[in-house]
mmCIF file of C-alpha atoms in Angstrom:
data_model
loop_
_atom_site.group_PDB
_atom_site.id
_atom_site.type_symbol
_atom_site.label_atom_id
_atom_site.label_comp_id
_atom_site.label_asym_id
_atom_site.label_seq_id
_atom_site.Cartn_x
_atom_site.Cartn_y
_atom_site.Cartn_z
ATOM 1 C CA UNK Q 1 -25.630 150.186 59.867
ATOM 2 C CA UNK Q 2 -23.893 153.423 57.927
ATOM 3 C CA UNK Q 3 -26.130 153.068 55.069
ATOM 4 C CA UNK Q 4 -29.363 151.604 56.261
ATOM 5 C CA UNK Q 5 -29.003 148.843 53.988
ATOM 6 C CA UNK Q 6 -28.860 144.655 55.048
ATOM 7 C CA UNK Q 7 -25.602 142.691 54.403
ATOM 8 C CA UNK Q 8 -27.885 141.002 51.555
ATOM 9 C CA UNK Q 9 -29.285 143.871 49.798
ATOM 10 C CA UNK Q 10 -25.229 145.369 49.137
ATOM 11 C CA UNK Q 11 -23.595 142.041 48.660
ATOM 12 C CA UNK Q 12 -23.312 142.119 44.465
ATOM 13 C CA UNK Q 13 -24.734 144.967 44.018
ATOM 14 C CA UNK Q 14 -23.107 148.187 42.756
ATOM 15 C CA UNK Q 15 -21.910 150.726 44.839
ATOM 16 C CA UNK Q 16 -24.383 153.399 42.607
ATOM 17 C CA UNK Q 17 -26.877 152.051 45.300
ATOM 18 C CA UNK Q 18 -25.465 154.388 47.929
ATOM 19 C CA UNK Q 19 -24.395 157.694 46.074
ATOM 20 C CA UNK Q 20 -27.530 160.613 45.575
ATOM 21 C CA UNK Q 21 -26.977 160.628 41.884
ATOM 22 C CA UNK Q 22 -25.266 159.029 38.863
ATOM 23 C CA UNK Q 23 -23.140 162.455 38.328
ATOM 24 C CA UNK Q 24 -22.025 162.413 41.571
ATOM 25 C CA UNK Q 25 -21.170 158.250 41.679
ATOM 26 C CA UNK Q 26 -19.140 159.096 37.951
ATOM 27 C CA UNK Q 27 -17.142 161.736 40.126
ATOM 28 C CA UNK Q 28 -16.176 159.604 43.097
ATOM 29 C CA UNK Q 29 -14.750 157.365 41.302
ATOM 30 C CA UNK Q 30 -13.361 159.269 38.599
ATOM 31 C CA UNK Q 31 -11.594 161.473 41.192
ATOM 32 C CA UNK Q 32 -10.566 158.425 44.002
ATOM 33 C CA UNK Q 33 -9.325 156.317 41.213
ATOM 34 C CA UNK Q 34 -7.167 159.164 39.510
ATOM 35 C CA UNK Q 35 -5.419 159.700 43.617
ATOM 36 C CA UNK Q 36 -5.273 156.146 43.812
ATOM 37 C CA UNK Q 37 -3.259 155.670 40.455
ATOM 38 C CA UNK Q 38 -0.875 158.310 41.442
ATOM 39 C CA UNK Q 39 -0.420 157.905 45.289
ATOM 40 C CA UNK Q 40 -1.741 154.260 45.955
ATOM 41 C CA UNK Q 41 -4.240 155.390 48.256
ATOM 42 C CA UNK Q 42 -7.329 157.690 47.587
ATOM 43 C CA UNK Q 43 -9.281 159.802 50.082
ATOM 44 C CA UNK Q 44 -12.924 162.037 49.114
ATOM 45 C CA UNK Q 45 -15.289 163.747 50.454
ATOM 46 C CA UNK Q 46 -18.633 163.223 49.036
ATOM 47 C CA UNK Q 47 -22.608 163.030 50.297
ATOM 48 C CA UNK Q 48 -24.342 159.256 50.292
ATOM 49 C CA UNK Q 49 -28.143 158.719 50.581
ATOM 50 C CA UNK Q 50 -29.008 156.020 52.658
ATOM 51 C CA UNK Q 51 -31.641 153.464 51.950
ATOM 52 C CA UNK Q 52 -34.452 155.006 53.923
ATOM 53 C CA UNK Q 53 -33.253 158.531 51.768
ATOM 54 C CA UNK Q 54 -31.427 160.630 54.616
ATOM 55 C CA UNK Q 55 -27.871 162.179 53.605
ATOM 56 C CA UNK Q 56 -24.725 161.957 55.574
ATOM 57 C CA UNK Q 57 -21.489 163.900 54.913
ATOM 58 C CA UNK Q 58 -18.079 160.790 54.643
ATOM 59 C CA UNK Q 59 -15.147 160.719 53.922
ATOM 60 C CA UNK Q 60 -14.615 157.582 51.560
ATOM 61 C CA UNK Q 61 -10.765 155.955 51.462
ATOM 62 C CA UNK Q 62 -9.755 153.449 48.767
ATOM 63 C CA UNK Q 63 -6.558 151.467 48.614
ATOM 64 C CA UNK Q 64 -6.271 148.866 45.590
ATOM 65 C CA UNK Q 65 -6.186 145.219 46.738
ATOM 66 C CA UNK Q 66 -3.062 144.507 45.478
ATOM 67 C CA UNK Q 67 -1.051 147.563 43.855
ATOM 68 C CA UNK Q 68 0.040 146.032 40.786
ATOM 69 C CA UNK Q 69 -3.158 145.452 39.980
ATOM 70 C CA UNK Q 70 -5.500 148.156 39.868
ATOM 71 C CA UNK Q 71 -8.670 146.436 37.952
ATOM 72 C CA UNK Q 72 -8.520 143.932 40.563
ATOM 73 C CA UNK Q 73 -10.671 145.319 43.241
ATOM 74 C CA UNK Q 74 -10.466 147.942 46.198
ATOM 75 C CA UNK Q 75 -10.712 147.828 49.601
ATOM 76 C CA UNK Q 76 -12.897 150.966 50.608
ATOM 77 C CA UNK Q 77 -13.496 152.496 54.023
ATOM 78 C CA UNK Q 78 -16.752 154.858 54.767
ATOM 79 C CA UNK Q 79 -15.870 157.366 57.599
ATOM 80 C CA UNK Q 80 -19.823 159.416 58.646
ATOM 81 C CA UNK Q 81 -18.878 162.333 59.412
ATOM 82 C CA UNK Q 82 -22.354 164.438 59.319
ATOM 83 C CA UNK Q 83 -21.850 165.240 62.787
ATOM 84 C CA UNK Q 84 -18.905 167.277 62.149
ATOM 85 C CA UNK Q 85 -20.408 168.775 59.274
ATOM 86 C CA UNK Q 86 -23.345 169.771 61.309
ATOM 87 C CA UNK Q 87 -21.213 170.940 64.240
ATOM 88 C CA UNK Q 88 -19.127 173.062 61.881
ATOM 89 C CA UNK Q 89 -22.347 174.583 60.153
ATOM 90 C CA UNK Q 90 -23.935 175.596 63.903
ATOM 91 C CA UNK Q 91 -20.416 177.341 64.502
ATOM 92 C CA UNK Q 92 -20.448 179.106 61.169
ATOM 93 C CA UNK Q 93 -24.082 180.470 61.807
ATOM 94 C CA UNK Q 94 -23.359 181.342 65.411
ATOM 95 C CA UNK Q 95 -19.937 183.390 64.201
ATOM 96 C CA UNK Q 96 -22.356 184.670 61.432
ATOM 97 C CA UNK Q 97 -25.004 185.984 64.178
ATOM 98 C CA UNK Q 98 -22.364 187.299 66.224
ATOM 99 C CA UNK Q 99 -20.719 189.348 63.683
ATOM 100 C CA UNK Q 100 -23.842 190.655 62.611
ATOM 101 C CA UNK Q 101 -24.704 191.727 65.738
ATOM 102 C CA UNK Q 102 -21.090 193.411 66.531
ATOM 103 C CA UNK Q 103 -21.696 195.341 63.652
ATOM 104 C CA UNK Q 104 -24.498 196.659 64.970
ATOM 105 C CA UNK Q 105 -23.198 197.777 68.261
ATOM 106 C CA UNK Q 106 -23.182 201.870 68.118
ATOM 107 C CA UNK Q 107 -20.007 201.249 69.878
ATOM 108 C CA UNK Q 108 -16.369 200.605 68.609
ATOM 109 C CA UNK Q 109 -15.533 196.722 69.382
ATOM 110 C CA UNK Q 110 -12.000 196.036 68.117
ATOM 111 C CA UNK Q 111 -9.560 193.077 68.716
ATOM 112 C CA UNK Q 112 -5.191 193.490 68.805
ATOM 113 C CA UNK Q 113 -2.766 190.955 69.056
ATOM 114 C CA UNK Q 114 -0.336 190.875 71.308
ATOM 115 C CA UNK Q 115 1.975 193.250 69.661
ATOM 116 C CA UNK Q 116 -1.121 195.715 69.136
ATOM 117 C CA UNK Q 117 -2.113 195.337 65.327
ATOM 118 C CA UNK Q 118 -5.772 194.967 65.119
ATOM 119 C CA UNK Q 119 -7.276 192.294 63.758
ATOM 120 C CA UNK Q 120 -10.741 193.395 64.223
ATOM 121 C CA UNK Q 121 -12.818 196.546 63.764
ATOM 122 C CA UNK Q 122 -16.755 196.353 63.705
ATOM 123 C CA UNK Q 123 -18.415 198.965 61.067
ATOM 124 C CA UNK Q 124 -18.836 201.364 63.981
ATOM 125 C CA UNK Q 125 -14.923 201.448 65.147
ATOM 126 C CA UNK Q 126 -14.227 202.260 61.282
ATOM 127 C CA UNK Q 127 -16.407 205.197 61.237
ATOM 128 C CA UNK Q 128 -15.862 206.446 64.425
ATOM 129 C CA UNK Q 129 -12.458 206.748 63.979
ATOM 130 C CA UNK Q 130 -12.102 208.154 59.918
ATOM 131 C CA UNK Q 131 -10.856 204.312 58.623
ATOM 132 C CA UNK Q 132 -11.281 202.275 55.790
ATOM 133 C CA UNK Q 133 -10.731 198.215 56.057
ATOM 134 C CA UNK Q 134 -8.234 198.987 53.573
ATOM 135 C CA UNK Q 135 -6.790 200.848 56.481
ATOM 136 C CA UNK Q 136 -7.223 197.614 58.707
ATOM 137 C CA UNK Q 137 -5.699 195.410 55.534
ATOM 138 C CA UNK Q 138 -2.197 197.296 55.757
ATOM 139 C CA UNK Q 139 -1.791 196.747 59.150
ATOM 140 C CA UNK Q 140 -3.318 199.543 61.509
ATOM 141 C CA UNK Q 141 -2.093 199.597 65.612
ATOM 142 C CA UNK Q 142 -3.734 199.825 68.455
ATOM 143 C CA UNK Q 143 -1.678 203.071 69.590
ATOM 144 C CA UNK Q 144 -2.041 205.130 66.269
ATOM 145 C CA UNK Q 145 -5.835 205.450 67.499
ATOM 146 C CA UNK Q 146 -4.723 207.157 70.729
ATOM 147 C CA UNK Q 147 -3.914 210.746 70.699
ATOM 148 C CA UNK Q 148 -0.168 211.416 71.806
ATOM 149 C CA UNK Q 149 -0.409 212.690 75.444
ATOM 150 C CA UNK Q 150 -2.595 209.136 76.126
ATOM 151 C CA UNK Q 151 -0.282 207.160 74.723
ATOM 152 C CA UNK Q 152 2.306 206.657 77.541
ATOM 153 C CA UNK Q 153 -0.913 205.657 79.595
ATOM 154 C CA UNK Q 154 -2.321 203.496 76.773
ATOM 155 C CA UNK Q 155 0.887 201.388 77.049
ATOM 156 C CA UNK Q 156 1.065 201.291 80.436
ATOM 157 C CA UNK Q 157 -1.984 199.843 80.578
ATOM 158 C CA UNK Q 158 -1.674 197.077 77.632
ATOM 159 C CA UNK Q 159 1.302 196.070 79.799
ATOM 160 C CA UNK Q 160 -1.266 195.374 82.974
ATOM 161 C CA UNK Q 161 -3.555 193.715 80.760
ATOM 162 C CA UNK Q 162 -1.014 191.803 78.620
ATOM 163 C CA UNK Q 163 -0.068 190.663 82.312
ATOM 164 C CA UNK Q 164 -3.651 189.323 83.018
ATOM 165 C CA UNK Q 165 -4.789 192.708 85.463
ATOM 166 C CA UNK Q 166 -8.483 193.863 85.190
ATOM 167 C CA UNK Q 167 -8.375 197.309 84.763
ATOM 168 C CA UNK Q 168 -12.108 198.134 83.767
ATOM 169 C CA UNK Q 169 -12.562 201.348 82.111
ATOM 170 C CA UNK Q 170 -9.857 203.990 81.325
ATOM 171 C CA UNK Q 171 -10.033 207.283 79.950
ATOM 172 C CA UNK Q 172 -8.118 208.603 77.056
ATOM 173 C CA UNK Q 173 -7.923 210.887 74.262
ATOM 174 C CA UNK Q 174 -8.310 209.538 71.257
ATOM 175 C CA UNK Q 175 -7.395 210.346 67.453
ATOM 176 C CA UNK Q 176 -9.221 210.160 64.133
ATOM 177 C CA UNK Q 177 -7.166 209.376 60.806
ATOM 178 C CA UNK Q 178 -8.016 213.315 60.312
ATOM 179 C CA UNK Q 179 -6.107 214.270 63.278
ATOM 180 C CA UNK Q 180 -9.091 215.496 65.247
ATOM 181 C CA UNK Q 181 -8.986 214.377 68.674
ATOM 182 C CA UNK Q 182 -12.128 213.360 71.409
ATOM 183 C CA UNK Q 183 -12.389 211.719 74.818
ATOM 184 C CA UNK Q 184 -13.061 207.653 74.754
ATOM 185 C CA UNK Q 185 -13.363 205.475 77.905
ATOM 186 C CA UNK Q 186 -12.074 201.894 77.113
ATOM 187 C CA UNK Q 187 -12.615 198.673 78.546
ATOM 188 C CA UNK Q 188 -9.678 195.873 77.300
ATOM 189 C CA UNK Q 189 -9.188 192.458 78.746
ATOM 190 C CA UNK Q 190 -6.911 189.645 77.613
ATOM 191 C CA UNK Q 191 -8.143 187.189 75.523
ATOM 192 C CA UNK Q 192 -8.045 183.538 76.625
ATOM 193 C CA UNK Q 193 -8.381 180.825 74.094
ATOM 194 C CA UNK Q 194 -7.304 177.159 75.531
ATOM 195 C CA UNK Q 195 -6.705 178.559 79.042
ATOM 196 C CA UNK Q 196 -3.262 180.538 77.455
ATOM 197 C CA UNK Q 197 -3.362 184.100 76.594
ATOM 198 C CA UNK Q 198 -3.575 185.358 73.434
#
């Protein structure tokens, strides 16, 4: 049902009947048989065609028949799992999209973990406020973008949100990497991933 193929039509004949190509058939079973010779059991990933020409994405796990003998035949297992693929493609493109667009936003969009690193800047947040991603790559916080007479505010108000409140928009003064200082308003809210903060 996997492959397309009757019981008939795959009893005797090789297995080259479901792989794309020869170079990719040499590779499966250059690579499974190596795994199975040193672990005793062999797992792949690899792309079949089936008969009427469509490609899935499986996994394909061999085990030898009996371990002391490894010309004596292999029990395989075919695991489909194009679906997955596929799903994981759409959420690569839709992360893609919404970066892209993110980046676009003339305003700053930035993301902190709990302790108040960021972990996100779009282009626009960089910019805005005089940094480099090298900046972001060292380790940049939250606070060191708010001007000192906001920042007892700033972290009374991380504690409200850290605490689940809804604050909406706040007012503070904000700093550059130059030192120069102007006005922001803010909107924060906690991020929920799998119904716990995070």
């Amino acid at each position: 049902a996997m492959t397309g193929y009757a019981r008939d039509e795959m009893i005797g004949a090789s297995t080259r009947l479901i792989y794309q190509d020869d170079d990719e058939f040499a590779r499966v079973g250059r690579e499974l048989f190596d795994v199975i010779k040193s672990e005793g059991t062999g797992t792949i990933e690899t792309r079949l065609r089936r008969k009427d020409g469509r490609v899935l994405d499986a996994i394909i796990i061999g085990r030898p028949i009996d371990p002391q003998d490894l010309e004596g035949g292999y029990v395989v297992s075919l695991i489909d799992i194009s679906a997955h693929r596929s799903t994981e493609k759409a959420l690569r493109s839709s992360e893609e999209r919404f970066t892209e667009l993110v980046h676009m936003l003339p305003e700053t969009v930035f993301e902190a973990d709990r302790q108040g690193t960021i972990t996100y800047v779009n282009q626009t947040g960089l910019e805005q406020f005089g940094y480099a991603q090298d900046d972001l790559d060292r380790g940049l916080n939250v606070l060191s973008l708010i001007a000192p007479q906001s920042q007892k505010q700033a972290i009374e108000n991380i504690a409200k949100i850290l605490r689940g409140q809804h604050l909406g928009l706040n007012e503070y003064t904000a700093i550059r990497k130059d030192g120069t200082t102007f006005p922001v308003l803010v909107h924060s809210s906690l991020i929920i991933r799998e119904g716990r903060p995070d």
